Tab-separated table of C-alpha atoms in Angstrom:
chain	number	residue	atom	x	y	z
A	183	UNK	CA	0.000	0.000	0.000
A	184	UNK	CA	1.231	3.483	-0.757
A	185	UNK	CA	0.241	6.540	1.225
A	186	UNK	CA	-1.880	9.191	-0.436
A	187	UNK	CA	0.462	12.123	-0.949
A	188	UNK	CA	0.158	15.706	-2.150
A	189	UNK	CA	-3.061	17.689	-1.765
A	190	UNK	CA	-5.416	15.844	0.530
A	191	UNK	CA	-8.084	14.524	-1.855
A	192	UNK	CA	-10.823	14.556	0.784
A	193	UNK	CA	-9.988	17.792	2.565
A	194	UNK	CA	-12.743	19.631	0.742
A	195	UNK	CA	-15.283	17.099	2.032
A	196	UNK	CA	-14.174	17.099	5.691
A	197	UNK	CA	-15.402	20.228	7.500
A	198	UNK	CA	-12.401	20.298	9.779
A	199	UNK	CA	-12.312	22.342	12.957
A	200	UNK	CA	-8.636	23.441	12.957
A	201	UNK	CA	-8.638	23.933	16.727
A	202	UNK	CA	-9.435	20.256	17.394
A	203	UNK	CA	-6.121	18.431	17.936
A	204	UNK	CA	-7.580	15.253	19.417
A	205	UNK	CA	-7.406	13.142	16.246
A	206	UNK	CA	-5.502	12.382	13.093
A	207	UNK	CA	-6.385	10.536	9.908
A	208	UNK	CA	-3.897	8.322	8.060
A	209	UNK	CA	-4.871	7.781	4.423
A	210	UNK	CA	-3.637	5.137	2.004
A	211	UNK	CA	-4.275	4.371	-1.648
A	212	UNK	CA	-5.742	1.050	-2.716
A	213	UNK	CA	-3.788	-1.337	-4.975
A	214	UNK	CA	-4.020	-0.454	-8.652
A	215	UNK	CA	-6.051	-3.543	-9.554
A	216	UNK	CA	-8.829	-2.398	-7.186
A	217	UNK	CA	-9.064	1.177	-8.448
A	218	UNK	CA	-12.480	0.545	-10.037
A	219	UNK	CA	-13.872	-0.775	-6.743
A	220	UNK	CA	-12.375	1.495	-4.076
A	221	UNK	CA	-10.927	4.976	-3.726
A	222	UNK	CA	-8.860	4.995	-0.564
A	223	UNK	CA	-8.443	3.803	2.990
A	224	UNK	CA	-8.789	6.222	5.855
A	225	UNK	CA	-7.649	5.338	9.352
A	226	UNK	CA	-8.774	7.733	12.103
A	227	UNK	CA	-6.858	7.667	15.372
A	228	UNK	CA	-8.196	9.682	18.291
A	229	UNK	CA	-7.467	10.523	21.920
A	230	UNK	CA	-10.198	12.758	23.306
A	231	UNK	CA	-9.937	14.002	26.929
A	232	UNK	CA	-12.314	12.455	29.447
A	233	UNK	CA	-15.714	14.121	29.393
A	234	UNK	CA	-15.118	15.744	25.991
A	235	UNK	CA	-16.261	14.863	22.462
A	236	UNK	CA	-14.905	15.491	18.987
A	237	UNK	CA	-17.499	15.963	16.251
A	238	UNK	CA	-16.292	15.016	12.774
A	239	UNK	CA	-18.470	16.480	10.023
A	240	UNK	CA	-18.251	15.415	6.385
A	241	UNK	CA	-19.940	16.373	3.130
A	242	UNK	CA	-19.832	12.777	2.008
A	243	UNK	CA	-18.925	11.682	-1.499
A	244	UNK	CA	-21.531	9.635	-3.453
A	245	UNK	CA	-20.068	6.291	-2.423
A	246	UNK	CA	-20.654	3.584	0.167
A	247	UNK	CA	-18.293	3.111	3.104
A	248	UNK	CA	-17.010	0.128	5.072
A	249	UNK	CA	-15.682	0.785	8.576
A	250	UNK	CA	-14.320	-1.553	11.231
A	251	UNK	CA	-13.706	-0.295	14.776
A	252	UNK	CA	-13.121	-2.272	17.985
A	253	UNK	CA	-16.811	-2.251	18.931
A	254	UNK	CA	-18.550	-1.375	15.671
A	255	UNK	CA	-18.346	-2.632	12.082
A	256	UNK	CA	-20.677	-1.224	9.480
A	257	UNK	CA	-21.531	-0.851	5.819
A	258	UNK	CA	-23.137	2.501	5.080
A	259	UNK	CA	-24.670	4.326	2.160
A	260	UNK	CA	-24.454	8.025	1.493
A	261	UNK	CA	-25.739	10.545	4.016
A	262	UNK	CA	-27.412	13.147	1.764
A	263	UNK	CA	-27.003	15.942	4.313
A	264	UNK	CA	-24.101	16.412	6.714
A	265	UNK	CA	-22.573	13.193	8.042
A	266	UNK	CA	-21.463	13.519	11.672
A	267	UNK	CA	-19.375	11.090	13.714
A	268	UNK	CA	-18.781	11.739	17.402
A	269	UNK	CA	-15.478	10.570	18.891
A	270	UNK	CA	-14.831	10.076	22.602
A	271	UNK	CA	-12.137	8.368	24.639
A	272	UNK	CA	-9.292	6.908	22.612
A	273	UNK	CA	-9.234	4.427	19.768
A	274	UNK	CA	-8.861	3.877	16.067
A	275	UNK	CA	-10.784	2.469	13.139
A	276	UNK	CA	-10.118	1.305	9.602
A	277	UNK	CA	-12.365	2.651	6.869
A	278	UNK	CA	-12.580	2.015	3.153
A	279	UNK	CA	-14.161	4.487	0.759
A	280	UNK	CA	-15.607	2.535	-2.145
A	281	UNK	CA	-16.168	3.609	-5.741
A	282	UNK	CA	-19.722	4.310	-6.964
A	283	UNK	CA	-19.724	0.947	-8.754
A	284	UNK	CA	-18.935	-1.077	-5.657
A	285	UNK	CA	-22.004	-0.839	-3.429
A	286	UNK	CA	-24.297	-2.844	-5.687
A	287	UNK	CA	-21.562	-5.375	-6.468
A	288	UNK	CA	-20.813	-6.088	-2.809
A	289	UNK	CA	-24.406	-6.225	-1.579
A	290	UNK	CA	-26.231	-7.550	-4.632
A	291	UNK	CA	-28.870	-4.817	-4.203
A	292	UNK	CA	-29.583	-1.361	-5.654
A	293	UNK	CA	-27.714	1.125	-3.479
A	294	UNK	CA	-30.718	3.368	-2.822
A	295	UNK	CA	-31.751	0.936	-0.071
A	296	UNK	CA	-28.670	2.070	1.864
A	297	UNK	CA	-29.103	5.834	1.484
A	298	UNK	CA	-28.789	7.455	4.931
A	299	UNK	CA	-28.502	3.975	6.513
A	300	UNK	CA	-25.793	1.807	8.031
A	301	UNK	CA	-25.906	-1.862	8.983
A	302	UNK	CA	-23.537	-4.385	10.501
A	303	UNK	CA	-20.954	-5.601	7.983
A	304	UNK	CA	-21.603	-9.217	8.840
A	305	UNK	CA	-25.332	-8.800	8.247
A	306	UNK	CA	-24.773	-7.089	4.885
A	307	UNK	CA	-21.953	-9.232	3.485
A	308	UNK	CA	-22.613	-12.497	5.296
A	309	UNK	CA	-19.759	-14.841	6.222
A	310	UNK	CA	-17.134	-12.895	4.197
A	311	UNK	CA	-18.099	-9.735	6.088
A	312	UNK	CA	-17.858	-11.451	9.458
A	313	UNK	CA	-14.468	-12.893	8.514
A	314	UNK	CA	-13.267	-9.442	7.426
A	315	UNK	CA	-14.249	-7.952	10.785
A	316	UNK	CA	-12.426	-10.710	12.653
A	317	UNK	CA	-9.242	-10.257	10.609
A	318	UNK	CA	-9.217	-6.476	10.887
A	319	UNK	CA	-9.773	-6.537	14.638
A	320	UNK	CA	-6.928	-9.020	15.038
A	321	UNK	CA	-4.654	-6.592	13.199
A	322	UNK	CA	-5.949	-3.698	15.328
A	323	UNK	CA	-5.352	-5.407	18.656
A	324	UNK	CA	-1.884	-3.962	19.265
A	325	UNK	CA	-2.694	-0.369	18.271
A	326	UNK	CA	-2.439	1.762	15.108
A	327	UNK	CA	1.284	2.509	15.390
A	328	UNK	CA	2.511	-1.079	15.605
A	329	UNK	CA	4.611	-1.693	12.494
A	330	UNK	CA	2.479	-3.533	9.980
A	331	UNK	CA	-0.844	-3.173	11.829
A	332	UNK	CA	-2.447	-0.835	9.329
A	333	UNK	CA	-1.192	-2.861	6.370
A	334	UNK	CA	-2.561	-6.118	7.807
A	335	UNK	CA	-5.960	-4.522	8.342
A	336	UNK	CA	-6.033	-3.105	4.814
A	337	UNK	CA	-4.955	-6.440	3.324
A	338	UNK	CA	-8.048	-8.055	4.836
A	339	UNK	CA	-10.233	-5.543	3.004
A	340	UNK	CA	-8.439	-5.989	-0.306
A	341	UNK	CA	-8.723	-9.779	-0.113
A	342	UNK	CA	-12.493	-9.443	0.151
A	343	UNK	CA	-12.724	-6.852	-2.628
A	344	UNK	CA	-10.844	-9.019	-5.114
A	345	UNK	CA	-13.598	-11.607	-4.932
A	346	UNK	CA	-15.897	-9.026	-6.593
A	347	UNK	CA	-13.760	-8.357	-9.667
A	348	UNK	CA	-14.232	-7.620	-12.487
A	349	UNK	CA	-16.436	-4.546	-12.308
A	350	UNK	CA	-19.440	-4.689	-14.624
A	351	UNK	CA	-19.878	-2.281	-17.536
A	352	UNK	CA	-22.665	-0.341	-15.819
A	353	UNK	CA	-20.451	0.072	-12.767
A	354	UNK	CA	-17.586	1.395	-14.877
A	355	UNK	CA	-19.982	3.850	-16.504
A	356	UNK	CA	-21.268	5.207	-13.194
A	357	UNK	CA	-17.669	5.575	-11.997
A	358	UNK	CA	-16.937	7.732	-15.057
A	359	UNK	CA	-20.116	9.752	-14.575
A	360	UNK	CA	-19.367	10.568	-10.958
A	361	UNK	CA	-15.717	11.328	-11.736
A	362	UNK	CA	-16.798	13.776	-14.439
A	363	UNK	CA	-19.053	15.637	-12.016
A	364	UNK	CA	-16.414	15.733	-9.284
A	365	UNK	CA	-13.555	16.791	-11.552
A	366	UNK	CA	-15.183	19.295	-13.922
A	367	UNK	CA	-16.599	22.500	-12.399
A	368	UNK	CA	-18.108	23.348	-15.783
A	369	UNK	CA	-20.743	20.643	-15.279
A	370	UNK	CA	-23.468	22.696	-13.631
A	371	UNK	CA	-26.637	21.098	-15.018
A	372	UNK	CA	-27.970	17.583	-15.376
A	373	UNK	CA	-28.513	18.311	-19.067
A	374	UNK	CA	-24.777	18.907	-19.454
A	375	UNK	CA	-24.064	15.461	-18.011
A	376	UNK	CA	-26.618	13.839	-20.327
A	377	UNK	CA	-25.033	15.511	-23.347
A	378	UNK	CA	-21.512	14.519	-22.379
A	379	UNK	CA	-22.351	10.833	-21.963
A	380	UNK	CA	-25.111	10.574	-24.556
A	381	UNK	CA	-27.685	9.345	-22.024
A	382	UNK	CA	-31.334	10.370	-21.826
A	383	UNK	CA	-32.199	12.134	-18.578
A	384	UNK	CA	-34.632	9.477	-17.390
A	385	UNK	CA	-32.078	6.711	-17.980
A	386	UNK	CA	-29.419	8.762	-16.200
A	387	UNK	CA	-31.714	9.249	-13.200
A	388	UNK	CA	-32.363	5.511	-12.926
A	389	UNK	CA	-28.703	4.577	-13.299
A	390	UNK	CA	-27.408	7.041	-10.714
A	391	UNK	CA	-30.071	6.137	-8.174
A	392	UNK	CA	-29.515	2.417	-8.636
A	393	UNK	CA	-25.740	2.618	-8.244
A	394	UNK	CA	-25.308	5.550	-5.785
A	395	UNK	CA	-28.718	5.941	-4.110
A	396	UNK	CA	-28.884	9.592	-5.171
A	397	UNK	CA	-29.810	11.804	-8.117
A	398	UNK	CA	-27.620	13.469	-10.762
A	399	UNK	CA	-28.730	16.859	-9.427
A	400	UNK	CA	-27.510	15.898	-5.943
A	401	UNK	CA	-24.107	14.932	-7.379
A	402	UNK	CA	-23.675	18.406	-8.846
A	403	UNK	CA	-24.933	20.209	-5.738
A	404	UNK	CA	-22.645	18.182	-3.474
A	405	UNK	CA	-19.560	18.915	-5.567
A	406	UNK	CA	-20.331	22.639	-5.479
A	407	UNK	CA	-20.595	22.611	-1.680
A	408	UNK	CA	-17.352	20.660	-1.342
A	409	UNK	CA	-15.598	23.139	-3.627
A	410	UNK	CA	-17.084	25.974	-1.623
A	411	UNK	CA	-15.663	24.569	1.628
A	412	UNK	CA	-12.266	24.177	-0.015
A	413	UNK	CA	-12.209	27.763	-1.290
A	414	UNK	CA	-13.504	29.195	1.983
A	415	UNK	CA	-10.623	27.517	3.807
A	416	UNK	CA	-8.124	29.062	1.425
A	417	UNK	CA	-9.510	32.524	2.145
A	418	UNK	CA	-8.127	34.066	-1.032
A	419	UNK	CA	-11.484	35.140	-2.492
A	420	UNK	CA	-14.586	36.849	-1.124
A	421	UNK	CA	-17.909	35.114	-0.501
A	422	UNK	CA	-19.344	36.843	-3.552
A	423	UNK	CA	-16.477	35.567	-5.677
A	424	UNK	CA	-16.925	32.012	-4.393
A	425	UNK	CA	-20.628	32.170	-5.225
A	426	UNK	CA	-19.920	33.440	-8.745
A	427	UNK	CA	-17.145	30.916	-9.399
A	428	UNK	CA	-19.439	28.044	-8.459
A	429	UNK	CA	-22.283	29.190	-10.692
A	430	UNK	CA	-24.711	30.514	-8.051
A	431	UNK	CA	-27.091	33.246	-9.114
A	432	UNK	CA	-25.990	35.410	-6.208
A	433	UNK	CA	-24.319	35.323	-2.788
A	434	UNK	CA	-27.562	34.929	-0.766
A	435	UNK	CA	-28.436	31.803	-2.778
A	436	UNK	CA	-25.000	30.368	-2.061
A	437	UNK	CA	-25.294	31.237	1.637
A	438	UNK	CA	-28.678	29.526	1.930
A	439	UNK	CA	-27.433	26.335	0.251
A	440	UNK	CA	-24.288	26.152	2.378
A	441	UNK	CA	-26.083	26.820	5.672
A	442	UNK	CA	-28.936	24.415	4.870
A	443	UNK	CA	-26.542	21.474	4.572
A	444	UNK	CA	-23.714	22.367	6.968
A	445	UNK	CA	-25.553	24.370	9.626
A	446	UNK	CA	-22.965	27.144	9.222
A	447	UNK	CA	-22.949	30.280	7.134
A	448	UNK	CA	-20.029	30.464	4.696
A	449	UNK	CA	-18.611	33.388	6.663
A	450	UNK	CA	-18.689	31.504	9.941
A	451	UNK	CA	-17.058	28.443	8.375
A	452	UNK	CA	-14.328	30.556	6.776
A	453	UNK	CA	-13.737	32.260	10.120
A	454	UNK	CA	-12.472	28.962	11.578
A	455	UNK	CA	-9.341	29.320	9.467
A	456	UNK	CA	-8.484	32.983	10.128
């Protein structure tokens, strides 16, 4: 496994509180042969003072997640709003961010049944899921900084994923669709996505909901909010400029969208980093 280097690829999604020093996240790339099934591993490690809590808030990507912790192991779909995880005490977990194609392949079901839901990995994946949890927890037993512990835990995930190769053609298509939305700020309308991929809007709606549990419009709105968070952290442009750059009609419209999902005004969020 190689570490993810350079610009943090999920920083724009994680609404970090820069004053919270009680946690860290180690991130690792998946092996090349699994790139169509998974995006990256993330391994949170935390040590929160007694009586305190750390609230991790994320504008989640349109993908399912698999997470194993000492006392919890779950498969989860996308949280359409703001995903919040509360940390207390000390511990660590091993998470895998899947690709859009992967949820339906692993579960055998349309992914919309998992939207805003999480269930035990063993219940979702059966015996392979239960075996994964057992192997990961064995690797975790000595702590996250034991040489080889993180690699052993990640190897258990990759062994399971390889049993679901190859990715089907529809899965590869939805991966490309989501990547286009996430990587191209010029895609501001569902019609633009239909034109680029030569897909009728109704067919696009069905495909995206079946494989991600969401709608094409949600994909575009989510990317805009993630970009907004990234630019607000940088602090090099005004709120009005951010709104214009992201295709909003005006700053009040941008402010309403950002506050509706995050619970914070853009100005208040940007103020965390000043």
